[in-house]
Coordinates of C-alpha atoms (C1' of nucleotides) in Angstrom, one line a residue:
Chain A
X18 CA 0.0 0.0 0.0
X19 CA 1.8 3.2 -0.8
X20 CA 2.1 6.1 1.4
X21 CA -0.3 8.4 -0.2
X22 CA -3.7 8.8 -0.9
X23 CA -5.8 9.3 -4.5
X24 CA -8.0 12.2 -4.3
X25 CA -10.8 10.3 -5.0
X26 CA -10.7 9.0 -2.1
X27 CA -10.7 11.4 0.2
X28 CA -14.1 11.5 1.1
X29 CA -12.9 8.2 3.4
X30 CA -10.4 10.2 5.2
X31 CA -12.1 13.2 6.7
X32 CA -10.7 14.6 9.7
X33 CA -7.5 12.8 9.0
X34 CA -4.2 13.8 8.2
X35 CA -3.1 12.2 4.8
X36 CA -0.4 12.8 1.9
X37 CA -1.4 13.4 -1.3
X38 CA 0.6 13.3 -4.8
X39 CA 0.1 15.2 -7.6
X40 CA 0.7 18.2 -10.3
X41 CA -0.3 22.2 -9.6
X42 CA -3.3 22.6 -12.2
X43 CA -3.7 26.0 -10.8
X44 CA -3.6 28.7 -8.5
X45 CA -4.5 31.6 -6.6
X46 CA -3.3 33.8 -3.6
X47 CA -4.3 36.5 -1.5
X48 CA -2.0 37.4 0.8
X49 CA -1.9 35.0 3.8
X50 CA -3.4 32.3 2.3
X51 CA -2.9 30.5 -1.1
X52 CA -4.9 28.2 -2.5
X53 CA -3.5 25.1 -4.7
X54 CA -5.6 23.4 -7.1
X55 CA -3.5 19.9 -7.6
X56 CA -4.5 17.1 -9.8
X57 CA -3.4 13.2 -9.6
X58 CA -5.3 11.9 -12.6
X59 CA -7.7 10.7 -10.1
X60 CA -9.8 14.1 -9.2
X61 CA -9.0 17.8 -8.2
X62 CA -8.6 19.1 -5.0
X63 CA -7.9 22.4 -3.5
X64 CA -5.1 22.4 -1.0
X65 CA -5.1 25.3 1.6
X66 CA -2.2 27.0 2.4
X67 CA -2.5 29.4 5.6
X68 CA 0.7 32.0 6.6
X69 CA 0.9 30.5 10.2
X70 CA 0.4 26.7 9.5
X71 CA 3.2 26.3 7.5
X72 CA 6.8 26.9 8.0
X73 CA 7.6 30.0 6.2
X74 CA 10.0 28.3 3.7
X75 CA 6.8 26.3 3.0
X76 CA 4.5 29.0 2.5
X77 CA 6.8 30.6 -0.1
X78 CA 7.8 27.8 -2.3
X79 CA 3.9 27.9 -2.4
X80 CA 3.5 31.1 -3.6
X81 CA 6.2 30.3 -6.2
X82 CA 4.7 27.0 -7.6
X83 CA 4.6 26.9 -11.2
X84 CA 1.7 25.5 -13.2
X85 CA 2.5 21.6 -13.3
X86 CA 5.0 21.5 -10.4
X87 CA 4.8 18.1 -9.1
X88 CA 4.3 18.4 -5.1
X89 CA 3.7 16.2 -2.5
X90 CA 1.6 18.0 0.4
X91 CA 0.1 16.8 3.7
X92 CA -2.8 18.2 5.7
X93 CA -5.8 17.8 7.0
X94 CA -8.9 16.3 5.0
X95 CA -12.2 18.8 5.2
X96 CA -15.6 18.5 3.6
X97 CA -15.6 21.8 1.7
X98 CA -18.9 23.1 -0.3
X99 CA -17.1 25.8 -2.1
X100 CA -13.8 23.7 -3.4
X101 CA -14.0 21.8 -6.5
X102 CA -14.8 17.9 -5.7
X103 CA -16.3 18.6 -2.6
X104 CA -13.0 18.1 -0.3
X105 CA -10.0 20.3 0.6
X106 CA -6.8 19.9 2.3
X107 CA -5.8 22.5 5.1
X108 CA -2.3 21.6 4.1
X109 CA 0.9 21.5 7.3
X110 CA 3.7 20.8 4.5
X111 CA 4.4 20.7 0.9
X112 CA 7.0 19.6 -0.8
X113 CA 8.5 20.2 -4.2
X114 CA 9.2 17.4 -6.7
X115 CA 9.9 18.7 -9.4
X116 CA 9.5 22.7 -10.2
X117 CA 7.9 22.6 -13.5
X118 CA 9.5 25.1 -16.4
X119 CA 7.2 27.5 -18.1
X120 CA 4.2 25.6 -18.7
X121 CA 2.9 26.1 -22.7
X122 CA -0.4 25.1 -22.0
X123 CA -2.4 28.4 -19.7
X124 CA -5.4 28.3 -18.1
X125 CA -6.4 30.3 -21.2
X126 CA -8.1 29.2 -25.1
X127 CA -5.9 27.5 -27.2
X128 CA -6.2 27.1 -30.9
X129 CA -6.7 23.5 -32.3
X130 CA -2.8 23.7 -34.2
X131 CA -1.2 24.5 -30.8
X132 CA -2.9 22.0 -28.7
X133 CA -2.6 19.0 -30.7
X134 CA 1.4 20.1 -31.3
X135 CA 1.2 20.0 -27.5
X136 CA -0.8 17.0 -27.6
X137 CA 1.5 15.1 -24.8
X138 CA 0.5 17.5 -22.4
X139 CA -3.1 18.9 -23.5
X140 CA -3.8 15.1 -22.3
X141 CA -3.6 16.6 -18.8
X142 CA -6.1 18.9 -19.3
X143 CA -9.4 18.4 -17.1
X144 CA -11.4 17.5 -20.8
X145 CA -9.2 15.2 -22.2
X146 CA -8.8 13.2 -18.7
X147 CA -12.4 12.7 -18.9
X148 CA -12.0 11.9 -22.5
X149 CA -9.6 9.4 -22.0
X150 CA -11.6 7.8 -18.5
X151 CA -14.5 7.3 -21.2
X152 CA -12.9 5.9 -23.9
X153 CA -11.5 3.2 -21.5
X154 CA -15.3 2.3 -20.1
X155 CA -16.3 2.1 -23.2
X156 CA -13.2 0.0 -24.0
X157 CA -14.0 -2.3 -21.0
X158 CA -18.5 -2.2 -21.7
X159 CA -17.0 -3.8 -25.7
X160 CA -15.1 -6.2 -24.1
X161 CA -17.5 -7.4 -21.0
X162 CA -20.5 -7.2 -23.6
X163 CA -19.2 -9.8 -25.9
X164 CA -17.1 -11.9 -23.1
X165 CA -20.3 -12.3 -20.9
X166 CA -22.0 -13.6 -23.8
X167 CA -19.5 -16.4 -24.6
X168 CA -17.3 -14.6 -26.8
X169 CA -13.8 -15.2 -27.8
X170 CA -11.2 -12.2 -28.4
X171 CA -9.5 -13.4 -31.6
X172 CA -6.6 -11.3 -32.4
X173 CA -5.8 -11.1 -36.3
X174 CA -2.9 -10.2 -37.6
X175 CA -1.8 -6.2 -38.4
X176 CA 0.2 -7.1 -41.3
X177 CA -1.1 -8.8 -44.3
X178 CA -0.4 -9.6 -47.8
X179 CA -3.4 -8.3 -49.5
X180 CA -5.9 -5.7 -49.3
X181 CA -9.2 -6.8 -47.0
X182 CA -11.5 -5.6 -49.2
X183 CA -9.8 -3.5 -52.3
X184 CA -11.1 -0.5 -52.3
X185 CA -8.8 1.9 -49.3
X186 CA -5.6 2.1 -50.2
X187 CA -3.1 0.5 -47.6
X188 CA 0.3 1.4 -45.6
X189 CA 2.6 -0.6 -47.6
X190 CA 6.1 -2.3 -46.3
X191 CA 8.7 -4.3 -47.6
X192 CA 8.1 -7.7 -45.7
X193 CA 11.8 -9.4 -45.8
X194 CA 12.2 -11.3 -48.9
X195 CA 8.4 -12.1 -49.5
X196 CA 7.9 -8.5 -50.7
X197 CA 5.3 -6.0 -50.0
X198 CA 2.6 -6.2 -46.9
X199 CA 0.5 -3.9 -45.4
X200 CA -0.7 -3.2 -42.4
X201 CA -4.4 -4.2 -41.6
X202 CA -7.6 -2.1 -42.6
X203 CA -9.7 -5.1 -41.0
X204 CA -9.3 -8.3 -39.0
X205 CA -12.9 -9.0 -40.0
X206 CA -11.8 -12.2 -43.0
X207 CA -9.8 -13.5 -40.4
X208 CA -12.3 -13.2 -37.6
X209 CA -14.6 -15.4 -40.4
X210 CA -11.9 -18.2 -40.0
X211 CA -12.5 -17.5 -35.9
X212 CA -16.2 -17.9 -36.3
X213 CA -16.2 -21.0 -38.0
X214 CA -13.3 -22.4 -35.3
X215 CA -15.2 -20.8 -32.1
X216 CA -18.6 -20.3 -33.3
X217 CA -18.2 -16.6 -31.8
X218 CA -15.1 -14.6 -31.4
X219 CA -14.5 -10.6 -32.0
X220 CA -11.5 -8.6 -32.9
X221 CA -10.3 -5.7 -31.0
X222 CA -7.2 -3.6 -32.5
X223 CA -5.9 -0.9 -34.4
X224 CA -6.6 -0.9 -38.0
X225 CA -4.9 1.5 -41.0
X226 CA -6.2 3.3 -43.6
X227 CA -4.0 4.8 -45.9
X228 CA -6.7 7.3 -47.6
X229 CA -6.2 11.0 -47.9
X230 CA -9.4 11.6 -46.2
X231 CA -9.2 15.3 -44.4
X232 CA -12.1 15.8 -42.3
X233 CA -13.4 15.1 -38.6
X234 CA -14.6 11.8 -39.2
X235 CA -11.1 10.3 -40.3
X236 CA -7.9 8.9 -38.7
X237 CA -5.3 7.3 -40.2
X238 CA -5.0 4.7 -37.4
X239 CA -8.0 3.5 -35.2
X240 CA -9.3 1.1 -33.0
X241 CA -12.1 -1.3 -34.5
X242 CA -14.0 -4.1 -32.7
X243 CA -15.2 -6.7 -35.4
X244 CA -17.8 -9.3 -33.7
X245 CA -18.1 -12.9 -36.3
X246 CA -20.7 -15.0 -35.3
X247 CA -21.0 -18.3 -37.0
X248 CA -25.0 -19.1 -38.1
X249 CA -26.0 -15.5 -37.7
X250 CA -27.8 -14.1 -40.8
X251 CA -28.6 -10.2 -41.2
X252 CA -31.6 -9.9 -38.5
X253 CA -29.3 -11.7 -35.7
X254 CA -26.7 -9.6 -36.7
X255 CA -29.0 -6.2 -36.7
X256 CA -29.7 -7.6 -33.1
X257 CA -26.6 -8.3 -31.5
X258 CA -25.4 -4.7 -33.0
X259 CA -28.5 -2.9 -31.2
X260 CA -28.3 -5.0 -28.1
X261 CA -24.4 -3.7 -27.6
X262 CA -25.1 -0.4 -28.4
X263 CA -27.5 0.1 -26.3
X264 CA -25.3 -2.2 -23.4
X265 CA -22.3 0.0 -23.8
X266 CA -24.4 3.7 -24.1
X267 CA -26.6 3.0 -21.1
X268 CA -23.0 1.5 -19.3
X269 CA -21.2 4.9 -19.9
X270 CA -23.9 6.8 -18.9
X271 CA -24.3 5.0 -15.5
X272 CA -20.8 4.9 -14.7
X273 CA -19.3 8.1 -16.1
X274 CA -21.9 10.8 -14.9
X275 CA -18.9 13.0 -13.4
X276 CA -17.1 12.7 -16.7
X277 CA -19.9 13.0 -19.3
X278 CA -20.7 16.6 -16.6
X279 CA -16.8 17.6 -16.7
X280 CA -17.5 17.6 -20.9
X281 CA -21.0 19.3 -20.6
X282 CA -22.5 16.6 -22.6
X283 CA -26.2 16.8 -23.0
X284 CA -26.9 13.6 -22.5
X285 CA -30.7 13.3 -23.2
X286 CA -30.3 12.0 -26.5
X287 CA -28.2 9.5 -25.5
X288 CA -30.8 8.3 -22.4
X289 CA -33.6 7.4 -25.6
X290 CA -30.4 5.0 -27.0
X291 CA -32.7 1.6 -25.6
X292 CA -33.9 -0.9 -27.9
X293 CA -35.3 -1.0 -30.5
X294 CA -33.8 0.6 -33.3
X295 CA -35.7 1.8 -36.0
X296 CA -34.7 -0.5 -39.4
X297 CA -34.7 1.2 -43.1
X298 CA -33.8 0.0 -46.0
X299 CA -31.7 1.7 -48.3
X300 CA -34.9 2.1 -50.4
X301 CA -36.6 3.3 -47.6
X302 CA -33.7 5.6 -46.7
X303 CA -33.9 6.8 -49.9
X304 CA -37.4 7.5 -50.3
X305 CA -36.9 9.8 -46.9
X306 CA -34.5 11.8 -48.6
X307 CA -36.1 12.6 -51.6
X308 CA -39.4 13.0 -49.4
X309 CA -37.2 15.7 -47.3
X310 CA -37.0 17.2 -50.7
X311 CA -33.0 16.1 -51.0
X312 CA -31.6 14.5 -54.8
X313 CA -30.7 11.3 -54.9
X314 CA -29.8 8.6 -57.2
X315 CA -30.6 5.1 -56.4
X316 CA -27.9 3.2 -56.6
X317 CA -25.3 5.9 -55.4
X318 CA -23.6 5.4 -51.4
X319 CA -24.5 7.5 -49.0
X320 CA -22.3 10.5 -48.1
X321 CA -22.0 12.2 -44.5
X322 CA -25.0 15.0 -45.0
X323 CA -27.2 12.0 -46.4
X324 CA -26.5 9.5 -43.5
X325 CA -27.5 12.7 -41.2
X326 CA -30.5 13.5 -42.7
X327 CA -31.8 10.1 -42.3
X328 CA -30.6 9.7 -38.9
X329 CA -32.6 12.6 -38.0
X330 CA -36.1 11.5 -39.2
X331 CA -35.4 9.0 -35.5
X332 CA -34.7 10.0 -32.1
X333 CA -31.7 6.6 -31.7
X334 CA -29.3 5.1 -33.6
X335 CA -31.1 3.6 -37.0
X336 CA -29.9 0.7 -38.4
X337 CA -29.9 1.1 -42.6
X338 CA -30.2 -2.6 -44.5
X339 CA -29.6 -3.8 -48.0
X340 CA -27.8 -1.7 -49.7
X341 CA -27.1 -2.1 -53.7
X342 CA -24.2 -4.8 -53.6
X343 CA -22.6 -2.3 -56.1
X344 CA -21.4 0.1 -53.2
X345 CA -20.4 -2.7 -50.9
X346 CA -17.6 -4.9 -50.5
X347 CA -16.9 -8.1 -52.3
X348 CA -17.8 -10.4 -49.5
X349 CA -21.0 -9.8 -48.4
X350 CA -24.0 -11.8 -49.2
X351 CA -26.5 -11.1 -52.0
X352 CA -30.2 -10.6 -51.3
X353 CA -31.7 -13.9 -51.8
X354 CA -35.3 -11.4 -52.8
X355 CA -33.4 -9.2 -54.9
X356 CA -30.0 -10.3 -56.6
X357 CA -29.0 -6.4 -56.7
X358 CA -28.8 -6.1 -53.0
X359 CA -25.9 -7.0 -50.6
X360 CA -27.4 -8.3 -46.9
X361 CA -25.5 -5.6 -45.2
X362 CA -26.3 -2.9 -43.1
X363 CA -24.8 0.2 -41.1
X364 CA -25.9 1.7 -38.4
X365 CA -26.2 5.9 -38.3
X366 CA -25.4 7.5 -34.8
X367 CA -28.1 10.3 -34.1
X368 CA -26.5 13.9 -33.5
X369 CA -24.8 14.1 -37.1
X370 CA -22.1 11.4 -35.7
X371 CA -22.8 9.2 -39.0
X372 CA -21.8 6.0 -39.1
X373 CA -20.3 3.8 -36.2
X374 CA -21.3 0.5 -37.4
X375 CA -20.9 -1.4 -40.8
X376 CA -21.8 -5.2 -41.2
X377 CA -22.8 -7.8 -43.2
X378 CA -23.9 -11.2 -43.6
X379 CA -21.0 -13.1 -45.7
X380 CA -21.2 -14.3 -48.5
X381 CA -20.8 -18.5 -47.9
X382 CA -21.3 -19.8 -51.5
X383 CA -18.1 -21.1 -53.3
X384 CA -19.0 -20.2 -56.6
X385 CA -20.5 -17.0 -55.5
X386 CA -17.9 -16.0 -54.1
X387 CA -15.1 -16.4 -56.5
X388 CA -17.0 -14.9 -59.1
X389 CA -17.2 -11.9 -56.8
X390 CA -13.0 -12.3 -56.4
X391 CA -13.6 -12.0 -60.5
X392 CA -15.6 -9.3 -60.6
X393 CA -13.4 -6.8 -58.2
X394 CA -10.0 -7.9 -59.9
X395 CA -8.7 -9.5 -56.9
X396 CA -5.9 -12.1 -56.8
X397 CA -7.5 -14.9 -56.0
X398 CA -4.2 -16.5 -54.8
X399 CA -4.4 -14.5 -51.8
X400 CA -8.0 -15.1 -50.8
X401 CA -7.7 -19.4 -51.3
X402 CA -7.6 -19.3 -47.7
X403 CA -10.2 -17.7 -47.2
X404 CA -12.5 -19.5 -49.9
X405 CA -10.9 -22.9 -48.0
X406 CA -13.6 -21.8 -45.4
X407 CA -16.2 -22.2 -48.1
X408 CA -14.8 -25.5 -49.2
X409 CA -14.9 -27.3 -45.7
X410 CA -18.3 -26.9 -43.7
X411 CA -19.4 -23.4 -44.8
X412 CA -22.6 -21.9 -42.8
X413 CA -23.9 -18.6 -43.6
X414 CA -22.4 -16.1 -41.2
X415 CA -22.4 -12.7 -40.2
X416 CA -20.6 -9.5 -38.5
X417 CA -19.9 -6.0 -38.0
X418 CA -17.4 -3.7 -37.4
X419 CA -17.1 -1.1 -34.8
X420 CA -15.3 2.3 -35.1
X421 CA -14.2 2.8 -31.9
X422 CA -13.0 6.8 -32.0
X423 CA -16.3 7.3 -33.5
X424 CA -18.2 5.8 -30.7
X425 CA -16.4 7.8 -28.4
X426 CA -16.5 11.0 -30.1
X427 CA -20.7 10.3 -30.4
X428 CA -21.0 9.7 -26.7
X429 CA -18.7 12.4 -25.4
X430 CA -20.3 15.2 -27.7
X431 CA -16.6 15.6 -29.3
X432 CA -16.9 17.9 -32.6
X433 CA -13.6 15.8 -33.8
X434 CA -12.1 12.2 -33.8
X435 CA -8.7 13.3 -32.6
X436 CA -9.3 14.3 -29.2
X437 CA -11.4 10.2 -28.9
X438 CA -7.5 8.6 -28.7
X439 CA -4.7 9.3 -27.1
X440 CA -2.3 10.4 -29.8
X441 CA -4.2 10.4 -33.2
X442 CA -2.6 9.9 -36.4
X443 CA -3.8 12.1 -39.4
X444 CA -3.1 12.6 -42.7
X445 CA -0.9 16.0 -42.5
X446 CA 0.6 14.7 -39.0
X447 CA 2.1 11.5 -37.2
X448 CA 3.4 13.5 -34.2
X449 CA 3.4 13.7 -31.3
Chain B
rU3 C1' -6.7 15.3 -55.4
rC4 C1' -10.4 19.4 -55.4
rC5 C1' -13.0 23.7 -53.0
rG6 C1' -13.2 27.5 -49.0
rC7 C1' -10.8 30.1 -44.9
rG8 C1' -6.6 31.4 -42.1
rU9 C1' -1.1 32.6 -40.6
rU10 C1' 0.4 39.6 -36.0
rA11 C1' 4.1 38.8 -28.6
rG12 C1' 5.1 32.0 -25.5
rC13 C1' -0.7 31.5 -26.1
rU14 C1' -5.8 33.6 -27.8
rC15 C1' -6.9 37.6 -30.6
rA16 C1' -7.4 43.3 -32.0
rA17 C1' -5.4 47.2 -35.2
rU18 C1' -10.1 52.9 -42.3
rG19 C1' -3.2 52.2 -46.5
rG20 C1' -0.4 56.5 -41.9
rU21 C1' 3.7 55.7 -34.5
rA22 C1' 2.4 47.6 -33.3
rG23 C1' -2.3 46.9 -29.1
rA24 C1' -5.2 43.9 -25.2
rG25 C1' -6.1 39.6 -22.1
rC26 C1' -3.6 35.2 -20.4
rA27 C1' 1.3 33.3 -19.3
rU28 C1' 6.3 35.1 -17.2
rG29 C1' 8.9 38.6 -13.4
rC30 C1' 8.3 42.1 -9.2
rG31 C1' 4.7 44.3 -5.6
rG32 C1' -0.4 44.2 -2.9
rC33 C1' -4.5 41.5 -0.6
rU34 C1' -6.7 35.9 5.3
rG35 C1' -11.7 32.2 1.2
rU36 C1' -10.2 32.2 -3.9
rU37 C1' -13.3 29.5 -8.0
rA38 C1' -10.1 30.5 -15.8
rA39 C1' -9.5 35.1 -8.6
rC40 C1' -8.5 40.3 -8.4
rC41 C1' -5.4 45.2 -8.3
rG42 C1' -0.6 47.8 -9.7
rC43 C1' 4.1 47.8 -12.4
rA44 C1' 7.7 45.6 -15.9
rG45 C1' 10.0 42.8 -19.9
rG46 C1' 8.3 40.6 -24.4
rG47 C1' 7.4 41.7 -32.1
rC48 C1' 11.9 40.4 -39.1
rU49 C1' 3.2 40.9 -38.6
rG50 C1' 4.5 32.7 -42.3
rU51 C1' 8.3 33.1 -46.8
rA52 C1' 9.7 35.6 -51.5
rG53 C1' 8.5 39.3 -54.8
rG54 C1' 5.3 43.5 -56.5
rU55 C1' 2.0 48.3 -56.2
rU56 C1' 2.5 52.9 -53.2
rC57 C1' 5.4 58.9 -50.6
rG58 C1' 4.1 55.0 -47.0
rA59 C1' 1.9 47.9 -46.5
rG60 C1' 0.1 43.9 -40.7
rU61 C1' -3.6 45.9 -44.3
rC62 C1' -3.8 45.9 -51.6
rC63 C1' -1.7 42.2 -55.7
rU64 C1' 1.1 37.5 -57.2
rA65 C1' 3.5 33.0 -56.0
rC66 C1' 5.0 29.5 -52.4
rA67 C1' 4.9 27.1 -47.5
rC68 C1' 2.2 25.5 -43.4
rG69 C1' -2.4 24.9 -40.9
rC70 C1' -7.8 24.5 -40.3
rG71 C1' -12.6 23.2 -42.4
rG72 C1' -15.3 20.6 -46.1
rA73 C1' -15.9 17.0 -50.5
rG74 C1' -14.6 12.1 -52.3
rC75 C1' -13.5 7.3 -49.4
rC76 C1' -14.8 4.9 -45.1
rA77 C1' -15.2 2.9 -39.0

RNA sequence: UCCGCGUUAGCUCAAUGGUAGAGCAUGCGGCUGUUAACCGCAGGGCUGUAGGUUCGAGUCCUACACGCGGAGCCA
């Protein structure tokens, strides 16, 4: 047990003397008594510092803290309406671990271009804390969801000799002497070789995308989780992605209140995020855009402003289905109904937060199958296999993919991806 | 790759074509309950780079660089 205590816990030590650890976020003076806002990654807590209660040397080093000074300081534990958590410390000693140098980031606005150059400490800031805090609960709510319902985490691999599905260009390296890989866009056609070993497994790691996409929607790296559930056509599918939404939402808002507060998220839209989800089609879908008096082309994807002005025809997350196989990718299944139609579907965050989810049911014909290969101009070399899992004891399947930034960025409120993970990699920057 | 906007103090921003300014941060001083504390004083500038127009350019024009936002692509 070590020899200090987290601010979080202070509200079990009242009246007690106790040590805390932690960084100057702030402060104030006037005159006898200075006031010193610390943080330990745990909370915030103001730390008293009376002329008189302190040794002199003491009560100037305090006046001479700067921002980000890491301090150890002891005192006395009071229940405090006016300080920030609740709690301060009527503080006997502090002592200096480290006197900080200038600090870059004030207590001031900052522009975007400055912070994320400073990106290594704007993760202290009060914001990004909670950020982060999130982004591991929902990290954790992913991981519980699919492990209390008998899933297994099945790691792919990051680098690969072929492109997942064709269409994003790749990070390429030179692989030894077999020649070119690339790093992973996708564990999901190795997560289909899971399924069919495990009956249920789901990925969970960074994935690569290589495009030059420039807006708030994009990263170059990111986290996806990729469920694969052997015997699961589209409707099972549709329902294990509503069921874990709606598991991880409701978890973050039960356990993050203080957080979700610290970010000023509104958080009534995501209290209606219960099932069930309304279910278009793409037809559908269409139909409400023209209806909403928008243009559109059957046929054509979906772009950002169309996804949101479907979304917000519903008050939760909808859940769009069979889209023209045309727009999707190679493996998914076609409409048994309607030969034109992939069995795939993507699920539109409410809020303007467009898509967190696309799945699909795969595509578990032989023949099918390689004439898709055909048809996209893929090596087919590369994908034997994967069409070796169509060749021994096929079964339709299905799956989805998670962007996990995106998820974040919906339930925090964030207006941008970068701030969802820790150090985000973009197109014009890989640094810090 | 395309379209739009921007670049002035460490940071955030002002400044009709006519002497370069404020707040924060920093340093010094004041204040016994502050909440991005407050009050006083001080230091701090090749106005992104290179050209051009003009008696005179932070301001107008051209090119370039960098950044931000959006489109396409997608999670």
């Amino acid at each position: 047990m070590a020899n200090f205590v987290e601010i979080k816990r202070l509200s079990e030590h009242v009246g007690e003397e106790v040590t805390v650890k932690g960084w100057i976020y702030n402060k104030r003076s006037s005159g006898k008594i200075k006031f010193l806002i610390l943080r330990d990654g745990t909370g915030y807590l103001q730390c008293i510092v009376f002329k008189g209660n302190v040794s002199e040397e003491v009560f100037e080093l305090s006046g001479n803290l700067a921002q980000e000074s890491s301090v150890s300081v002891k005192g006395k534990v009071k229940a405090e309406p006016r300080a920030v958590g609740g709690y301060e410390l009527d503080c006997t000693d502090v002592e200096l671990i480290h006197q900080s140098q200038e600090y870059p980031i004030t207590p001031k606005e900052h522009g975007i271009e400055f912070l994320i150059d400073h990106r290594h400490l704007w993760i202290r800031s009060k914001k990004q804390v909670a950020i982060l805090k999130i982004r591991h609960r929902i990290i954790k709510a992913i991981r519980d969801f699919f492990d209390d319902r008998g899933f297994t985490l099945f790691d792919p691999p990051i680098i690969t000799p072929n492109a997942v599905e064709g269409t994003s260009t790749l990070f390429e390296t030179e692989y030894f002497d077999l020649g070119k890989a690339y790093l992973t866009q996708s564990g999901q056609l190795y997560a289909e070789a899971g399924a069919l070993a495990l009956g249920k497994v789901y990925t969970f790691g960074p994935t690569f995308r290589a495009e030059k996409s420039k807006t708030r929607r994009h990263l170059t790296e990111f986290w996806m989780v990729e469920p694969e559930v052997a015997f699961y056509d589209l409707n099972d599918d549709m329902d294990l992605a509503e069921e874990f939404i709606e598991y991880v939402v409701q978890t973050v808002l039960k356990d993050m209140k203080v957080e979700l507060e610290i970010l000023e998220r509104d958080t009534t839209s995501l209290e209606k995020v219960i099932r069930p989800f309304p279910r278009v089609s793409y037809t559908d879908a269409v139909e409400i855009l023209k209806k909403k008096g928008h243009e559109f082309e059957w046929g054509n994807d979906f772009g950002g402003a169309d996804e949101t002005i479907v979304s917000e025809e519903f008050d939760r997350p909808v859940l769009i289905h069979r889209y023209p196989a045309e727009v999707k990718a190679f493996y998914m299944k076609r409409d048994p109904e309607d030969s034109s139609l992939a069995l795939a579907v993507d699920m539109i965050a409410p809020e303007g937060y467009g898509e967190i989810i696309g799945g699909s049911q795969r595509e578990d014909d032989l023949d099918e199958l390689l004439k898709r290969i055909k048809e996209h101009n893929l090596p087919q070399e590369f994908f034997e296999w994967y069409l070796d899992l169509r060749r021994y004891g096929s079964v339709p399947h299905s799956g989805f993919g998670l962007g996990l930034e995106r998820t974040v960025s919906w339930i925090c409120g964030l207006d941008h991806l970068r701030e969802a993970i820790p150090f985000p990699r973009m197109i014009y920057r890989n640094t810090p």
